[in-house]
Short mmCIF file of C-alpha atoms and ligand atoms in Angstrom, two decimals:
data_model
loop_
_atom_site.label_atom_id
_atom_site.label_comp_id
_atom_site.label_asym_id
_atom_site.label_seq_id
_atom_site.Cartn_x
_atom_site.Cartn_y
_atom_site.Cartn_z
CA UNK A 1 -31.02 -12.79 30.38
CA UNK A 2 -28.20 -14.84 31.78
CA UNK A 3 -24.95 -12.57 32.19
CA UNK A 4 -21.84 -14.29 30.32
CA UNK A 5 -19.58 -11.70 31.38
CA UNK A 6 -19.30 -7.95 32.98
CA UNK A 7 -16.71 -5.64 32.39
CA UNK A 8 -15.43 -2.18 32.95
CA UNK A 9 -18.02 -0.52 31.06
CA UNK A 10 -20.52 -3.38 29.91
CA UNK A 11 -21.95 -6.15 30.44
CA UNK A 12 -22.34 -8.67 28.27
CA UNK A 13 -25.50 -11.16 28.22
CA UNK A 14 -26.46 -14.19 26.75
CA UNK A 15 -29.76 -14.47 24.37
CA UNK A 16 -31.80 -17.42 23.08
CA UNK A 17 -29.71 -16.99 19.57
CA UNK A 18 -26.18 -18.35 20.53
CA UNK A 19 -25.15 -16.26 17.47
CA UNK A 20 -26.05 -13.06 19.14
CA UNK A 21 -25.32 -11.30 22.76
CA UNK A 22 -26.84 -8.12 24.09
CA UNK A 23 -24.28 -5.20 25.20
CA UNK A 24 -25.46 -2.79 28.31
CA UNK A 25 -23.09 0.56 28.31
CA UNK A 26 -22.51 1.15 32.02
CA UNK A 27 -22.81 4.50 33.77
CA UNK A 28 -19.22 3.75 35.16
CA UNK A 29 -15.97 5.44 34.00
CA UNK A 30 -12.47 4.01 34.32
CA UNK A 31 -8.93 5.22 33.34
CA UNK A 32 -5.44 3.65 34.18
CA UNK A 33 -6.36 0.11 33.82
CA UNK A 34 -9.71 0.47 36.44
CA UNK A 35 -7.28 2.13 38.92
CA UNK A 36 -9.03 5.34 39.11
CA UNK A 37 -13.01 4.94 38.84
CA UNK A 38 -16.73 6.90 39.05
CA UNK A 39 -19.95 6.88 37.83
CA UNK A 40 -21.84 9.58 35.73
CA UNK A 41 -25.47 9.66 35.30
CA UNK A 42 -26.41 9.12 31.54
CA UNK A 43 -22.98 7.99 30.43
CA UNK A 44 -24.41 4.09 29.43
CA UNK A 45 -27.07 5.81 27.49
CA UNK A 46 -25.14 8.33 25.54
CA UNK A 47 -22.18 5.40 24.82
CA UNK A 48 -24.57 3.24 23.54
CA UNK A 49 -26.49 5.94 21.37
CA UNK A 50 -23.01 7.27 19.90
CA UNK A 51 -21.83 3.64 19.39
CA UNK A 52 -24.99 2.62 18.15
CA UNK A 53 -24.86 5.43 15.15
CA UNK A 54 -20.89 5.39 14.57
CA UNK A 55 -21.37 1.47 13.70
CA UNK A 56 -24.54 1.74 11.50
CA UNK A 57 -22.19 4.13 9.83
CA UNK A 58 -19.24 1.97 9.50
CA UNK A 59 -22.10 -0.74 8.38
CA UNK A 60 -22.97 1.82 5.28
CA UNK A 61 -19.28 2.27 4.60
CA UNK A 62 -19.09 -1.64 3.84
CA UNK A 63 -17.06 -2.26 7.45
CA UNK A 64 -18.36 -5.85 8.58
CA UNK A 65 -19.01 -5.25 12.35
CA UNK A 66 -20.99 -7.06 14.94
CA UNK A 67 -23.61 -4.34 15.50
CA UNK A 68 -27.31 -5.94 14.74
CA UNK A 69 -29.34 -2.92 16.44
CA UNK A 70 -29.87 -0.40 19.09
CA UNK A 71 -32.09 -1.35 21.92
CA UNK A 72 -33.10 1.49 23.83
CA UNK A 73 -32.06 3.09 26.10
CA UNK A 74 -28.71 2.08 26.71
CA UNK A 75 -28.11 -1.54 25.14
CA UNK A 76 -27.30 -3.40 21.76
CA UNK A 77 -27.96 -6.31 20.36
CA UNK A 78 -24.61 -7.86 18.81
CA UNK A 79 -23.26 -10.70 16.59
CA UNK A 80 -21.06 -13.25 19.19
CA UNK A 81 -17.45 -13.29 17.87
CA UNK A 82 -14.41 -14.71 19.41
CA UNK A 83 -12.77 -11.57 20.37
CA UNK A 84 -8.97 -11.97 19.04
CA UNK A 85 -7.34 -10.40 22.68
CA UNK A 86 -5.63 -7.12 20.78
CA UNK A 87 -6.26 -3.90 20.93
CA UNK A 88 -5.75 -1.80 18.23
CA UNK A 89 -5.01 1.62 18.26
CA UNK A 90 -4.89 4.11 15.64
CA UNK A 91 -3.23 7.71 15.97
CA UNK A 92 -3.49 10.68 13.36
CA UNK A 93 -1.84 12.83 16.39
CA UNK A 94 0.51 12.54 19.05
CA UNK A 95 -1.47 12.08 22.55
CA UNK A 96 -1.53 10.18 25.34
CA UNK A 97 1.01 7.19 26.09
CA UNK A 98 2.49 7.45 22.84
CA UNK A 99 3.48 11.26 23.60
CA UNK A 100 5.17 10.38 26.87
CA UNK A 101 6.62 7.42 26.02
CA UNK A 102 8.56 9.34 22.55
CA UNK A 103 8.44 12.46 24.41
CA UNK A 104 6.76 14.56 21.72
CA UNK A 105 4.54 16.98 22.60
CA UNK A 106 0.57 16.18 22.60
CA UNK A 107 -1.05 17.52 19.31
CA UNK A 108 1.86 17.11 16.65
CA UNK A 109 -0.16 15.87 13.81
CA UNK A 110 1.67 12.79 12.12
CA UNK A 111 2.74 12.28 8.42
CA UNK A 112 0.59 9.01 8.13
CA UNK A 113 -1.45 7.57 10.14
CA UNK A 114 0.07 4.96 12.62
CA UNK A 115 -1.32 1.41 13.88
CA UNK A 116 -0.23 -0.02 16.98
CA UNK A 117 -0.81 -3.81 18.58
CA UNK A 118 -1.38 -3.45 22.49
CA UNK A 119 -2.43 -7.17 24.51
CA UNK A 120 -5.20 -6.75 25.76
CA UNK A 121 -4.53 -7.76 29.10
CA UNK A 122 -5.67 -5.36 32.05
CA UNK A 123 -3.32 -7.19 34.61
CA UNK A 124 0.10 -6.71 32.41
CA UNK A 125 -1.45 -3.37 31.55
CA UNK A 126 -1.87 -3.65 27.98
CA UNK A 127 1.52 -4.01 27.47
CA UNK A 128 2.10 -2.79 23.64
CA UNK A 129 3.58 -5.61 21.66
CA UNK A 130 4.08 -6.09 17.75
CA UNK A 131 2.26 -7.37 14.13
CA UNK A 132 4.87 -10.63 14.75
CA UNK A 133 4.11 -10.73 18.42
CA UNK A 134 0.20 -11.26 16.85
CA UNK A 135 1.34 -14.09 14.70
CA UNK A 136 3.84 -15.59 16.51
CA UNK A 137 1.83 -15.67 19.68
CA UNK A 138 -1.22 -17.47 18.00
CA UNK A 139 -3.83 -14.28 18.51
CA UNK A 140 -4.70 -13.78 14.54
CA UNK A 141 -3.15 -15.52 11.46
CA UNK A 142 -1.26 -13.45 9.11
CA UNK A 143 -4.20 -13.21 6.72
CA UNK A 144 -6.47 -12.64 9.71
CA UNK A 145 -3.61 -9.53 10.58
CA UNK A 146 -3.88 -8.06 7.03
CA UNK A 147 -7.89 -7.95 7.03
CA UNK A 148 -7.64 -6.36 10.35
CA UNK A 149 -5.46 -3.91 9.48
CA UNK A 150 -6.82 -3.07 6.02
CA UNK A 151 -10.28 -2.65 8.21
CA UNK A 152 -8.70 -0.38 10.68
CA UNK A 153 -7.58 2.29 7.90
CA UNK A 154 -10.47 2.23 6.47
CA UNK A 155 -12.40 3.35 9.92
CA UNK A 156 -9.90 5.78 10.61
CA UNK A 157 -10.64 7.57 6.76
CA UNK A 158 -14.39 6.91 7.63
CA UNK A 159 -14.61 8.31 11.19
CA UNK A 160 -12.17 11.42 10.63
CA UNK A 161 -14.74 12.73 7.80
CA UNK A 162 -17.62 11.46 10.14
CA UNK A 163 -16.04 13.36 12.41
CA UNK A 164 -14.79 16.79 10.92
CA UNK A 165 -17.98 16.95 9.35
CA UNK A 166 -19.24 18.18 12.73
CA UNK A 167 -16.53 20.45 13.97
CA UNK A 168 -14.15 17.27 15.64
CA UNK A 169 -10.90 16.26 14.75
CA UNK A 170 -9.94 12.66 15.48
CA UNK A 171 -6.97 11.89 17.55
CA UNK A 172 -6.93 8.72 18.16
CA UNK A 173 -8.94 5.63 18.94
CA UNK A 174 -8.93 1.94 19.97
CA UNK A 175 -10.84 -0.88 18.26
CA UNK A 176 -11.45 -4.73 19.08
CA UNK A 177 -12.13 -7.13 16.42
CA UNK A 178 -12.93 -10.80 16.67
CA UNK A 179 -14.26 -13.94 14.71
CA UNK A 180 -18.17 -14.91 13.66
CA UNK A 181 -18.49 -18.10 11.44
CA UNK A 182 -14.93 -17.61 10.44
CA UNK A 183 -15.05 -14.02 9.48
CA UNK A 184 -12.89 -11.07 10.93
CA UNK A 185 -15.15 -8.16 12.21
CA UNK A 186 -15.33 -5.17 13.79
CA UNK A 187 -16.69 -5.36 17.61
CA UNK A 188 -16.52 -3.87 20.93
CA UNK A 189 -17.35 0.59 20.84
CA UNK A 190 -16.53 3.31 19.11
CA UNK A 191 -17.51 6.69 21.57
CA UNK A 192 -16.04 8.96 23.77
CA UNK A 193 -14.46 6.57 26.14
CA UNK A 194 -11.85 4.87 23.10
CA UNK A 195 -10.96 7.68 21.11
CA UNK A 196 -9.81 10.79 21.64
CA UNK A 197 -11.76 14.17 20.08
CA UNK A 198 -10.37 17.24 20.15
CA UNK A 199 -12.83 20.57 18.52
CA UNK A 200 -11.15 21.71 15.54
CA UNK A 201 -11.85 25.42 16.54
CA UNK A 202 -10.87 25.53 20.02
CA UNK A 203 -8.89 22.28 20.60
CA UNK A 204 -11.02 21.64 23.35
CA UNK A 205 -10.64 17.74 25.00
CA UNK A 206 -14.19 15.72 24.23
CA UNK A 207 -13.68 12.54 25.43
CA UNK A 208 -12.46 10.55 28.52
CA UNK A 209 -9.43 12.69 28.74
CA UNK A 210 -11.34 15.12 30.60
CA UNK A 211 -12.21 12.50 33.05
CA UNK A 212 -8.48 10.78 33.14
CA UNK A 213 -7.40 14.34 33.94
CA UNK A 214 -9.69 15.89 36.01
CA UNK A 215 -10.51 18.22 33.53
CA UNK A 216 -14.05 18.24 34.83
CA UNK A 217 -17.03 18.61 32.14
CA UNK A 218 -17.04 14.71 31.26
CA UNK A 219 -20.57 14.49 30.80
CA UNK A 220 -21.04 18.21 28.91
CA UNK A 221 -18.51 17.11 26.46
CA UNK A 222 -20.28 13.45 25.88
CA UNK A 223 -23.18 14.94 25.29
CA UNK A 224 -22.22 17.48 23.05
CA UNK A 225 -20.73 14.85 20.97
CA UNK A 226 -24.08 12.99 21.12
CA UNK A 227 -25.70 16.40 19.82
CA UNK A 228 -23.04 17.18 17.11
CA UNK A 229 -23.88 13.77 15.48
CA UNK A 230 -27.60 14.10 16.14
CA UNK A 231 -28.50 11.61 18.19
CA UNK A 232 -29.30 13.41 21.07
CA UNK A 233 -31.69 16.66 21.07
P1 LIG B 1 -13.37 -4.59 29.47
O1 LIG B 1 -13.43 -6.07 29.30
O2 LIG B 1 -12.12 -4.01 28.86
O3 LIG B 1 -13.59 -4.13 30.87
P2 LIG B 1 -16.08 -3.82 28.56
O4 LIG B 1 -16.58 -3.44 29.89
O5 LIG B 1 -16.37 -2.92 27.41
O6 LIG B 1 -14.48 -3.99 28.51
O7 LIG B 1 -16.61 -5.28 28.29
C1 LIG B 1 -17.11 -5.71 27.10
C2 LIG B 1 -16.42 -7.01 26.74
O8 LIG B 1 -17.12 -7.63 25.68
C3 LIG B 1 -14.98 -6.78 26.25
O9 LIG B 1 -14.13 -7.72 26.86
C4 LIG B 1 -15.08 -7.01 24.74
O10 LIG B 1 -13.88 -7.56 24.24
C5 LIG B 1 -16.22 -7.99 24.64
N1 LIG B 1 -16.99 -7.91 23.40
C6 LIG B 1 -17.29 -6.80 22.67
N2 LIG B 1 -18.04 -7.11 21.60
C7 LIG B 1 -18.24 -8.46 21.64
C8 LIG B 1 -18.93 -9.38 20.80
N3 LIG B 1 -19.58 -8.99 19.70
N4 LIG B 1 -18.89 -10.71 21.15
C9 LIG B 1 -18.23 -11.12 22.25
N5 LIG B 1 -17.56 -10.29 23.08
C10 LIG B 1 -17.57 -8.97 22.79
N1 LIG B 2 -7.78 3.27 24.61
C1 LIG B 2 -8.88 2.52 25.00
N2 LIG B 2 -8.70 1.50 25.88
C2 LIG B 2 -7.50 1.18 26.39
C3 LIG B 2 -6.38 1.94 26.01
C4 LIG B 2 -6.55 2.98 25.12
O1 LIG B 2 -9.99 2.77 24.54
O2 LIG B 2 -7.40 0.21 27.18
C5 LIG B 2 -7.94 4.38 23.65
C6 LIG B 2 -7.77 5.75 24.30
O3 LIG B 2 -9.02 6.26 24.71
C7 LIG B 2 -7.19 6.57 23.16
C8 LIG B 2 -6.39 5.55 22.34
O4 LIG B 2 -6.92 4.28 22.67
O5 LIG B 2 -8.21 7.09 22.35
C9 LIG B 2 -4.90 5.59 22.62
O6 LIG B 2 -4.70 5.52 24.01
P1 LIG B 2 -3.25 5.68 24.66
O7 LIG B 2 -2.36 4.59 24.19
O8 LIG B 2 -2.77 7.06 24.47
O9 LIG B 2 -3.50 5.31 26.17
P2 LIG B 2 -4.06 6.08 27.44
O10 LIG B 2 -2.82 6.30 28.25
O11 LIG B 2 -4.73 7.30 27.03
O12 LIG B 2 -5.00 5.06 28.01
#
């Protein structure tokens, strides 16, 4: 398969459907804009398995997303959109860059749930920008804006039952969307590496904090998740 394009954690290749693309999860791990880096055995499989399931869920829940199936053992086949260059990021809890930036500690649990816009654009560093800077800049139309963010509410009430259901309490995560024959959809992941998981017993850290940190126990934790929601033994 011809490769149209490799990123951080997968790469993305061409099929004999222009409509459709096939996603390999890598083994490779990166925080602070690809600054800091490794590789893990078995992360690319488990990524893929944990997307794989959290978007046939979203699929059931009536989300339209670009997942068509899982390909063993660590790839997907995908519908092609024209990925609208925002990422959008959805806290229930204070963490992360939003907790230094306000200075309020990690873990405060919010009133509502809170959207944010951030370019994506690893060079400026994601710099966080606004629902007019979308607009105004030409990334989505206002209608295109409202479906997105009607879409993102709806995955953050999905995925924190998905979640609690097995013992995890959803922080926060990051979603892409783009464009197929017109359409807004979901795209990108959903696993360990763009959200944030934190056990609702013990508040242990189950995602890539653990790696961004040095927390040790990246892989223990990925899998575990991958256990919790049954898709690994
Ligand atoms: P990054 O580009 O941030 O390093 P990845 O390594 O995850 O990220 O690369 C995957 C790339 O594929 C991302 O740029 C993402 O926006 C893009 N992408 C995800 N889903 C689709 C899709 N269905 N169609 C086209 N591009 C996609
Ligand atoms: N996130 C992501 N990719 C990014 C930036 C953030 O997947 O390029 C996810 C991150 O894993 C977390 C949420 O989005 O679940 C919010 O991240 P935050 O803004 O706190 O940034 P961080 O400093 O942790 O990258």
């Amino acid at each position: 398969m011809e490769k149209l394009y490799e990123g951080k954690a997968k790469i993305v290749y061409k099929t004999d459907d222009p409509d459709v693309l096939v996603c390999e999860y890598k083994d490779s791990l990166t925080a602070f804009d690809g600054t800091k880096k490794d590789s893990m055995e078995e992360k690319g499989e488990l990524n893929a398995k944990i997307s794989s399931a959290i978007f046939s869920y979203l699929t059931k829940q009536g989300i339209p997303n670009h997942f068509i199936e899982f390909v063993p053992p660590r790839t997907q086949k995908v519908k092609k959109v024209e990925i609208i260059p925002v990422e959008v990021v959805i806290r229930n809890v204070m963490a992360g860059s939003i907790s230094k930036r306000l200075g309020i500690p990690e873990g405060t649990a919010l009133s509502e749930p809170l959207i944010e816009f951030y370019l994506k654009n690893d060079d400026l560093h994601d710099p966080i920008i606004c629902e007019n800077h979308v607009t105004g800049l030409g990334f989505a139309t206002r209608q295109q804006l409202d479906v997105i963010k009607d879409l993102a509410f709806k995955v953050n009430d999905a995925m924190k039952k998905f979640f609690l259901d097995v013992g995890l309490r959803l922080i926060d995560f990051k979603l892409e969307f783009g464009t197929h024959k017109g359409q807004v959809i979901l795209a990108d992941e959903f696993s360990p590496d763009t959200c944030r998981l934190w056990d609702v017993n013990t508040n242990e850290k189950m995602d890539k904090d653990r790696f961004r940190r040095d927390m040790g126990g990246v892989m223990e934790a990925y899998l575990e998740v991958a256990r919790r929601i049954h898709v690994q033994d």
